[in-house]
Amino acid sequence: AVVSTQSTGTPGEPQFAVAINDWLDKVPSAQLRQLYIEVVVMLGSTLKMVSRLPDIVDLNKVLEGAMRVYNGGSGIQQNGTVHGGSIVSGEFLRTPPTGKFGTLSYIIQAIAELQ
């Protein structure tokens, strides 16, 4: 059976879900939306384990860090998609999220390097 979050969640959850959906709808690339979702998922997982992270996390900074790790520390490839000041290479956009060389592994490394 499907359980609606609106009937079982807190009063603020529906507004949060709408705000997130509205924000994601403004991201022009489906692949970039997926990467942002992956960043948020990893941040949520990290918050459960770490007591103190920066109050505001710049998603572009996390993706740029993930790209730096993906490129072996050589920086961001210039032949990528630009959104919100972030350049994400097409190759990275096409990388599956899971596995040893999945985008989630690069994102979690970038989150670990946040200062």
mmCIF file of N, CA and C in Angstrom:
data_model
loop_
_atom_site.group_PDB
_atom_site.id
_atom_site.type_symbol
_atom_site.label_atom_id
_atom_site.label_comp_id
_atom_site.label_asym_id
_atom_site.label_seq_id
_atom_site.Cartn_x
_atom_site.Cartn_y
_atom_site.Cartn_z
ATOM 1 N N ALA A 1 0.849 -1.183 0.000
ATOM 2 C CA ALA A 1 0.000 0.000 0.000
ATOM 3 C C ALA A 1 0.888 1.237 0.000
ATOM 4 N N VAL A 2 0.466 2.251 -0.749
ATOM 5 C CA VAL A 2 1.192 3.505 -0.828
ATOM 6 C C VAL A 2 0.733 4.401 0.310
ATOM 7 N N VAL A 3 1.688 4.969 1.039
ATOM 8 C CA VAL A 3 1.379 5.857 2.155
ATOM 9 C C VAL A 3 1.716 7.271 1.734
ATOM 10 N N SER A 4 0.776 8.160 1.829
ATOM 11 C CA SER A 4 0.980 9.556 1.470
ATOM 12 C C SER A 4 1.767 10.255 2.568
ATOM 13 N N THR A 5 2.798 10.994 2.181
ATOM 14 C CA THR A 5 3.563 11.747 3.176
ATOM 15 C C THR A 5 2.744 12.897 3.730
ATOM 16 N N GLN A 6 1.748 13.354 2.976
ATOM 17 C CA GLN A 6 0.920 14.453 3.464
ATOM 18 C C GLN A 6 0.072 14.027 4.652
ATOM 19 N N SER A 7 -0.331 12.757 4.703
ATOM 20 C CA SER A 7 -1.170 12.319 5.813
ATOM 21 C C SER A 7 -0.338 11.812 6.994
ATOM 22 N N THR A 8 0.912 11.417 6.764
ATOM 23 C CA THR A 8 1.716 10.864 7.843
ATOM 24 C C THR A 8 2.884 11.757 8.245
ATOM 25 N N GLY A 9 3.156 12.795 7.486
ATOM 26 C CA GLY A 9 4.303 13.646 7.767
ATOM 27 C C GLY A 9 3.950 14.789 8.703
ATOM 28 N N THR A 10 4.953 15.605 8.972
ATOM 29 C CA THR A 10 4.751 16.793 9.804
ATOM 30 C C THR A 10 4.024 17.854 8.983
ATOM 31 N N PRO A 11 3.443 18.860 9.631
ATOM 32 C CA PRO A 11 2.713 19.897 8.890
ATOM 33 C C PRO A 11 3.573 20.650 7.869
ATOM 34 N N GLY A 12 4.872 20.775 8.123
ATOM 35 C CA GLY A 12 5.738 21.510 7.208
ATOM 36 C C GLY A 12 6.241 20.713 6.022
ATOM 37 N N GLU A 13 6.095 19.399 6.057
ATOM 38 C CA GLU A 13 6.638 18.555 4.985
ATOM 39 C C GLU A 13 6.029 18.813 3.613
ATOM 40 N N PRO A 14 4.703 18.983 3.493
ATOM 41 C CA PRO A 14 4.164 19.253 2.146
ATOM 42 C C PRO A 14 4.727 20.540 1.548
ATOM 43 N N GLN A 15 4.872 21.596 2.355
ATOM 44 C CA GLN A 15 5.429 22.850 1.850
ATOM 45 C C GLN A 15 6.889 22.665 1.438
ATOM 46 N N PHE A 16 7.627 21.878 2.214
ATOM 47 C CA PHE A 16 9.020 21.601 1.879
ATOM 48 C C PHE A 16 9.100 20.853 0.551
ATOM 49 N N ALA A 17 8.260 19.840 0.383
ATOM 50 C CA ALA A 17 8.255 19.054 -0.858
ATOM 51 C C ALA A 17 7.909 19.937 -2.057
ATOM 52 N N VAL A 18 6.942 20.818 -1.902
ATOM 53 C CA VAL A 18 6.568 21.723 -2.991
ATOM 54 C C VAL A 18 7.723 22.670 -3.311
ATOM 55 N N ALA A 19 8.378 23.195 -2.271
ATOM 56 C CA ALA A 19 9.509 24.110 -2.491
ATOM 57 C C ALA A 19 10.645 23.407 -3.225
ATOM 58 N N ILE A 20 10.942 22.175 -2.840
ATOM 59 C CA ILE A 20 12.005 21.414 -3.506
ATOM 60 C C ILE A 20 11.631 21.139 -4.961
ATOM 61 N N ASN A 21 10.400 20.711 -5.188
ATOM 62 C CA ASN A 21 9.953 20.448 -6.560
ATOM 63 C C ASN A 21 10.000 21.703 -7.417
ATOM 64 N N ASP A 22 9.567 22.843 -6.854
ATOM 65 C CA ASP A 22 9.630 24.108 -7.602
ATOM 66 C C ASP A 22 11.064 24.451 -7.962
ATOM 67 N N TRP A 23 11.981 24.259 -7.007
ATOM 68 C CA TRP A 23 13.395 24.554 -7.259
ATOM 69 C C TRP A 23 13.960 23.619 -8.331
ATOM 70 N N LEU A 24 13.671 22.333 -8.217
ATOM 71 C CA LEU A 24 14.181 21.360 -9.195
ATOM 72 C C LEU A 24 13.613 21.603 -10.584
ATOM 73 N N ASP A 25 12.365 22.086 -10.672
ATOM 74 C CA ASP A 25 11.765 22.375 -11.971
ATOM 75 C C ASP A 25 12.513 23.474 -12.717
ATOM 76 N N LYS A 26 13.248 24.308 -12.006
ATOM 77 C CA LYS A 26 14.004 25.400 -12.631
ATOM 78 C C LYS A 26 15.350 24.944 -13.183
ATOM 79 N N VAL A 27 15.778 23.739 -12.840
ATOM 80 C CA VAL A 27 17.047 23.203 -13.342
ATOM 81 C C VAL A 27 16.776 22.649 -14.736
ATOM 82 N N PRO A 28 17.456 23.194 -15.760
ATOM 83 C CA PRO A 28 17.109 22.839 -17.141
ATOM 84 C C PRO A 28 17.490 21.421 -17.575
ATOM 85 N N SER A 29 18.443 20.817 -16.948
ATOM 86 C CA SER A 29 18.932 19.510 -17.386
ATOM 87 C C SER A 29 18.479 18.415 -16.431
ATOM 88 N N ALA A 30 17.883 17.360 -16.981
ATOM 89 C CA ALA A 30 17.444 16.226 -16.152
ATOM 90 C C ALA A 30 18.632 15.589 -15.439
ATOM 91 N N GLN A 31 19.770 15.498 -16.119
ATOM 92 C CA GLN A 31 20.951 14.892 -15.508
ATOM 93 C C GLN A 31 21.457 15.741 -14.349
ATOM 94 N N LEU A 32 21.439 17.061 -14.513
ATOM 95 C CA LEU A 32 21.894 17.946 -13.436
ATOM 96 C C LEU A 32 20.922 17.892 -12.260
ATOM 97 N N ARG A 33 19.617 17.820 -12.546
ATOM 98 C CA ARG A 33 18.626 17.642 -11.466
ATOM 99 C C ARG A 33 18.936 16.378 -10.679
ATOM 100 N N GLN A 34 19.244 15.284 -11.395
ATOM 101 C CA GLN A 34 19.553 14.025 -10.730
ATOM 102 C C GLN A 34 20.792 14.177 -9.839
ATOM 103 N N LEU A 35 21.805 14.888 -10.338
ATOM 104 C CA LEU A 35 23.020 15.090 -9.540
ATOM 105 C C LEU A 35 22.713 15.904 -8.279
ATOM 106 N N TYR A 36 21.882 16.947 -8.411
ATOM 107 C CA TYR A 36 21.501 17.722 -7.227
ATOM 108 C C TYR A 36 20.762 16.841 -6.227
ATOM 109 N N ILE A 37 19.870 15.974 -6.709
ATOM 110 C CA ILE A 37 19.156 15.061 -5.819
ATOM 111 C C ILE A 37 20.147 14.146 -5.109
ATOM 112 N N GLU A 38 21.153 13.653 -5.846
ATOM 113 C CA GLU A 38 22.176 12.793 -5.245
ATOM 114 C C GLU A 38 22.945 13.539 -4.159
ATOM 115 N N VAL A 39 23.260 14.825 -4.402
ATOM 116 C CA VAL A 39 23.959 15.623 -3.393
ATOM 117 C C VAL A 39 23.100 15.734 -2.137
ATOM 118 N N VAL A 40 21.812 16.029 -2.306
ATOM 119 C CA VAL A 40 20.917 16.173 -1.163
ATOM 120 C C VAL A 40 20.794 14.857 -0.395
ATOM 121 N N VAL A 41 20.697 13.733 -1.113
ATOM 122 C CA VAL A 41 20.610 12.426 -0.456
ATOM 123 C C VAL A 41 21.874 12.163 0.373
ATOM 124 N N MET A 42 23.033 12.429 -0.208
ATOM 125 C CA MET A 42 24.284 12.197 0.512
ATOM 126 C C MET A 42 24.421 13.150 1.693
ATOM 127 N N LEU A 43 23.983 14.404 1.536
ATOM 128 C CA LEU A 43 24.022 15.342 2.661
ATOM 129 C C LEU A 43 23.129 14.857 3.794
ATOM 130 N N GLY A 44 21.940 14.373 3.452
ATOM 131 C CA GLY A 44 21.045 13.842 4.474
ATOM 132 C C GLY A 44 21.660 12.669 5.202
ATOM 133 N N SER A 45 22.299 11.772 4.461
ATOM 134 C CA SER A 45 22.963 10.628 5.082
ATOM 135 C C SER A 45 24.113 11.085 5.962
ATOM 136 N N THR A 46 24.865 12.078 5.484
ATOM 137 C CA THR A 46 26.006 12.586 6.237
ATOM 138 C C THR A 46 25.542 13.283 7.515
ATOM 139 N N LEU A 47 24.437 14.023 7.433
ATOM 140 C CA LEU A 47 23.936 14.728 8.617
ATOM 141 C C LEU A 47 23.567 13.760 9.733
ATOM 142 N N LYS A 48 23.159 12.569 9.381
ATOM 143 C CA LYS A 48 22.829 11.583 10.401
ATOM 144 C C LYS A 48 24.080 11.132 11.153
ATOM 145 N N MET A 49 25.242 11.204 10.477
ATOM 146 C CA MET A 49 26.483 10.711 11.076
ATOM 147 C C MET A 49 27.349 11.820 11.670
ATOM 148 N N VAL A 50 27.235 13.017 11.159
ATOM 149 C CA VAL A 50 28.106 14.111 11.570
ATOM 150 C C VAL A 50 27.272 15.144 12.328
ATOM 151 N N SER A 51 27.754 15.559 13.482
ATOM 152 C CA SER A 51 26.975 16.482 14.303
ATOM 153 C C SER A 51 27.046 17.927 13.821
ATOM 154 N N ARG A 52 28.098 18.282 13.072
ATOM 155 C CA ARG A 52 28.241 19.686 12.670
ATOM 156 C C ARG A 52 28.714 19.807 11.227
ATOM 157 N N LEU A 53 27.843 20.320 10.358
ATOM 158 C CA LEU A 53 28.193 20.685 8.984
ATOM 159 C C LEU A 53 27.897 22.171 8.829
ATOM 160 N N PRO A 54 28.445 22.791 7.806
ATOM 161 C CA PRO A 54 28.132 24.216 7.611
ATOM 162 C C PRO A 54 26.618 24.435 7.572
ATOM 163 N N ASP A 55 26.175 25.573 8.088
ATOM 164 C CA ASP A 55 24.737 25.873 8.102
ATOM 165 C C ASP A 55 24.163 25.940 6.693
ATOM 166 N N ILE A 56 24.920 26.466 5.768
ATOM 167 C CA ILE A 56 24.463 26.572 4.385
ATOM 168 C C ILE A 56 25.477 25.850 3.507
ATOM 169 N N VAL A 57 24.994 24.906 2.726
ATOM 170 C CA VAL A 57 25.869 24.147 1.846
ATOM 171 C C VAL A 57 25.575 24.561 0.411
ATOM 172 N N ASP A 58 26.585 24.992 -0.301
ATOM 173 C CA ASP A 58 26.460 25.398 -1.697
ATOM 174 C C ASP A 58 26.515 24.138 -2.567
ATOM 175 N N LEU A 59 25.385 23.772 -3.180
ATOM 176 C CA LEU A 59 25.327 22.561 -4.007
ATOM 177 C C LEU A 59 26.310 22.635 -5.166
ATOM 178 N N ASN A 60 26.489 23.816 -5.739
ATOM 179 C CA ASN A 60 27.449 23.953 -6.831
ATOM 180 C C ASN A 60 28.863 23.647 -6.355
ATOM 181 N N LYS A 61 29.188 24.098 -5.143
ATOM 182 C CA LYS A 61 30.516 23.824 -4.580
ATOM 183 C C LYS A 61 30.714 22.325 -4.399
ATOM 184 N N VAL A 62 29.660 21.634 -3.954
ATOM 185 C CA VAL A 62 29.748 20.182 -3.795
ATOM 186 C C VAL A 62 29.951 19.519 -5.152
ATOM 187 N N LEU A 63 29.176 19.939 -6.166
ATOM 188 C CA LEU A 63 29.337 19.339 -7.498
ATOM 189 C C LEU A 63 30.706 19.652 -8.096
ATOM 190 N N GLU A 64 31.188 20.856 -7.881
ATOM 191 C CA GLU A 64 32.523 21.201 -8.374
ATOM 192 C C GLU A 64 33.587 20.348 -7.695
ATOM 193 N N GLY A 65 33.423 20.117 -6.390
ATOM 194 C CA GLY A 65 34.348 19.235 -5.679
ATOM 195 C C GLY A 65 34.269 17.814 -6.205
ATOM 196 N N ALA A 66 33.051 17.344 -6.477
ATOM 197 C CA ALA A 66 32.869 15.997 -7.025
ATOM 198 C C ALA A 66 33.533 15.891 -8.400
ATOM 199 N N MET A 67 33.391 16.936 -9.208
ATOM 200 C CA MET A 67 34.037 16.950 -10.526
ATOM 201 C C MET A 67 35.560 16.922 -10.387
ATOM 202 N N ARG A 68 36.084 17.650 -9.403
ATOM 203 C CA ARG A 68 37.535 17.685 -9.178
ATOM 204 C C ARG A 68 38.029 16.282 -8.817
ATOM 205 N N VAL A 69 37.306 15.589 -7.947
ATOM 206 C CA VAL A 69 37.668 14.217 -7.578
ATOM 207 C C VAL A 69 37.552 13.310 -8.805
ATOM 208 N N TYR A 70 36.461 13.450 -9.552
ATOM 209 C CA TYR A 70 36.222 12.650 -10.758
ATOM 210 C C TYR A 70 37.356 12.823 -11.768
ATOM 211 N N ASN A 71 37.834 14.058 -11.900
ATOM 212 C CA ASN A 71 38.908 14.355 -12.850
ATOM 213 C C ASN A 71 40.294 14.136 -12.263
ATOM 214 N N GLY A 72 40.373 13.474 -11.130
ATOM 215 C CA GLY A 72 41.666 13.186 -10.525
ATOM 216 C C GLY A 72 42.361 14.401 -9.971
ATOM 217 N N GLY A 73 41.590 15.414 -9.547
ATOM 218 C CA GLY A 73 42.179 16.608 -8.964
ATOM 219 C C GLY A 73 42.613 17.641 -9.978
ATOM 220 N N SER A 74 42.333 17.396 -11.263
ATOM 221 C CA SER A 74 42.816 18.313 -12.299
ATOM 222 C C SER A 74 41.878 19.479 -12.571
ATOM 223 N N GLY A 75 40.781 19.577 -11.842
ATOM 224 C CA GLY A 75 39.850 20.674 -12.058
ATOM 225 C C GLY A 75 38.682 20.258 -12.922
ATOM 226 N N ILE A 76 37.847 21.210 -13.230
ATOM 227 C CA ILE A 76 36.615 20.952 -13.965
ATOM 228 C C ILE A 76 36.864 21.035 -15.462
ATOM 229 N N GLN A 77 36.320 20.078 -16.190
ATOM 230 C CA GLN A 77 36.429 20.110 -17.643
ATOM 231 C C GLN A 77 35.596 21.273 -18.172
ATOM 232 N N GLN A 78 36.085 21.952 -19.182
ATOM 233 C CA GLN A 78 35.397 23.121 -19.708
ATOM 234 C C GLN A 78 34.298 22.781 -20.715
ATOM 235 N N ASN A 79 34.192 21.544 -21.151
ATOM 236 C CA ASN A 79 33.163 21.175 -22.118
ATOM 237 C C ASN A 79 31.940 20.606 -21.413
ATOM 238 N N GLY A 80 31.390 21.376 -20.493
ATOM 239 C CA GLY A 80 30.287 20.857 -19.700
ATOM 240 C C GLY A 80 29.074 21.756 -19.726
ATOM 241 N N THR A 81 28.106 21.416 -18.919
ATOM 242 C CA THR A 81 26.870 22.152 -18.768
ATOM 243 C C THR A 81 27.059 23.183 -17.672
ATOM 244 N N VAL A 82 26.645 24.417 -17.942
ATOM 245 C CA VAL A 82 26.747 25.472 -16.943
ATOM 246 C C VAL A 82 25.374 25.698 -16.357
ATOM 247 N N HIS A 83 25.287 25.665 -15.024
ATOM 248 C CA HIS A 83 24.039 25.982 -14.340
ATOM 249 C C HIS A 83 24.390 26.590 -12.994
ATOM 250 N N GLY A 84 23.883 27.758 -12.739
ATOM 251 C CA GLY A 84 24.120 28.396 -11.446
ATOM 252 C C GLY A 84 25.584 28.596 -11.133
ATOM 253 N N GLY A 85 26.407 28.795 -12.150
ATOM 254 C CA GLY A 85 27.823 29.003 -11.936
ATOM 255 C C GLY A 85 28.634 27.727 -11.866
ATOM 256 N N SER A 86 27.996 26.582 -11.977
ATOM 257 C CA SER A 86 28.694 25.304 -11.904
ATOM 258 C C SER A 86 28.834 24.715 -13.303
ATOM 259 N N ILE A 87 30.005 24.185 -13.589
ATOM 260 C CA ILE A 87 30.240 23.510 -14.865
ATOM 261 C C ILE A 87 30.343 22.023 -14.578
ATOM 262 N N VAL A 88 29.490 21.251 -15.222
ATOM 263 C CA VAL A 88 29.482 19.805 -15.029
ATOM 264 C C VAL A 88 29.712 19.163 -16.383
ATOM 265 N N SER A 89 30.747 18.332 -16.495
ATOM 266 C CA SER A 89 31.069 17.731 -17.777
ATOM 267 C C SER A 89 30.001 16.744 -18.207
ATOM 268 N N GLY A 90 29.837 16.634 -19.526
ATOM 269 C CA GLY A 90 28.876 15.689 -20.070
ATOM 270 C C GLY A 90 29.175 14.265 -19.655
ATOM 271 N N GLU A 91 30.462 13.937 -19.576
ATOM 272 C CA GLU A 91 30.866 12.593 -19.163
ATOM 273 C C GLU A 91 30.405 12.309 -17.732
ATOM 274 N N PHE A 92 30.568 13.287 -16.845
ATOM 275 C CA PHE A 92 30.129 13.124 -15.466
ATOM 276 C C PHE A 92 28.606 13.005 -15.395
ATOM 277 N N LEU A 93 27.896 13.800 -16.210
ATOM 278 C CA LEU A 93 26.443 13.739 -16.243
ATOM 279 C C LEU A 93 25.939 12.360 -16.654
ATOM 280 N N ARG A 94 26.683 11.670 -17.498
ATOM 281 C CA ARG A 94 26.273 10.347 -17.987
ATOM 282 C C ARG A 94 26.751 9.200 -17.105
ATOM 283 N N THR A 95 27.483 9.503 -16.041
ATOM 284 C CA THR A 95 27.989 8.470 -15.142
ATOM 285 C C THR A 95 26.850 7.963 -14.263
ATOM 286 N N PRO A 96 26.698 6.641 -14.104
ATOM 287 C CA PRO A 96 25.652 6.124 -13.211
ATOM 288 C C PRO A 96 25.906 6.559 -11.768
ATOM 289 N N PRO A 97 24.856 6.671 -10.961
ATOM 290 C CA PRO A 97 25.033 7.159 -9.595
ATOM 291 C C PRO A 97 25.718 6.183 -8.648
ATOM 292 N N THR A 98 25.561 4.883 -8.860
ATOM 293 C CA THR A 98 26.066 3.922 -7.885
ATOM 294 C C THR A 98 27.303 3.193 -8.394
ATOM 295 N N GLY A 99 27.941 2.481 -7.486
ATOM 296 C CA GLY A 99 29.149 1.731 -7.819
ATOM 297 C C GLY A 99 30.391 2.483 -7.418
ATOM 298 N N LYS A 100 31.527 1.790 -7.508
ATOM 299 C CA LYS A 100 32.808 2.371 -7.086
ATOM 300 C C LYS A 100 33.114 3.678 -7.817
ATOM 301 N N PHE A 101 32.745 3.753 -9.094
ATOM 302 C CA PHE A 101 33.017 4.959 -9.880
ATOM 303 C C PHE A 101 31.729 5.696 -10.237
ATOM 304 N N GLY A 102 30.702 5.567 -9.385
ATOM 305 C CA GLY A 102 29.443 6.274 -9.591
ATOM 306 C C GLY A 102 29.508 7.692 -9.054
ATOM 307 N N THR A 103 28.591 8.528 -9.508
ATOM 308 C CA THR A 103 28.600 9.924 -9.082
ATOM 309 C C THR A 103 28.442 10.067 -7.569
ATOM 310 N N LEU A 104 27.690 9.153 -6.937
ATOM 311 C CA LEU A 104 27.516 9.250 -5.485
ATOM 312 C C LEU A 104 28.840 9.120 -4.741
ATOM 313 N N SER A 105 29.750 8.291 -5.247
ATOM 314 C CA SER A 105 31.049 8.145 -4.570
ATOM 315 C C SER A 105 31.851 9.442 -4.662
ATOM 316 N N TYR A 106 31.758 10.135 -5.802
ATOM 317 C CA TYR A 106 32.474 11.406 -5.949
ATOM 318 C C TYR A 106 31.810 12.504 -5.115
ATOM 319 N N ILE A 107 30.477 12.486 -5.055
ATOM 320 C CA ILE A 107 29.751 13.487 -4.275
ATOM 321 C C ILE A 107 30.061 13.339 -2.789
ATOM 322 N N ILE A 108 30.082 12.118 -2.286
ATOM 323 C CA ILE A 108 30.352 11.936 -0.857
ATOM 324 C C ILE A 108 31.788 12.359 -0.523
ATOM 325 N N GLN A 109 32.724 12.141 -1.441
ATOM 326 C CA GLN A 109 34.092 12.610 -1.213
ATOM 327 C C GLN A 109 34.129 14.129 -1.173
ATOM 328 N N ALA A 110 33.378 14.775 -2.060
ATOM 329 C CA ALA A 110 33.326 16.235 -2.071
ATOM 330 C C ALA A 110 32.685 16.768 -0.792
ATOM 331 N N ILE A 111 31.648 16.100 -0.303
ATOM 332 C CA ILE A 111 31.014 16.505 0.952
ATOM 333 C C ILE A 111 32.002 16.385 2.098
ATOM 334 N N ALA A 112 32.793 15.322 2.098
ATOM 335 C CA ALA A 112 33.782 15.119 3.160
ATOM 336 C C ALA A 112 34.833 16.225 3.167
ATOM 337 N N GLU A 113 35.074 16.851 2.027
ATOM 338 C CA GLU A 113 36.082 17.903 1.923
ATOM 339 C C GLU A 113 35.520 19.303 2.198
ATOM 340 N N LEU A 114 34.212 19.418 2.455
ATOM 341 C CA LEU A 114 33.619 20.742 2.716
ATOM 342 C C LEU A 114 34.269 21.374 3.936
ATOM 343 N N GLN A 115 34.485 22.677 3.857
ATOM 344 C CA GLN A 115 35.044 23.423 4.982
ATOM 345 C C GLN A 115 34.218 24.627 5.276
#
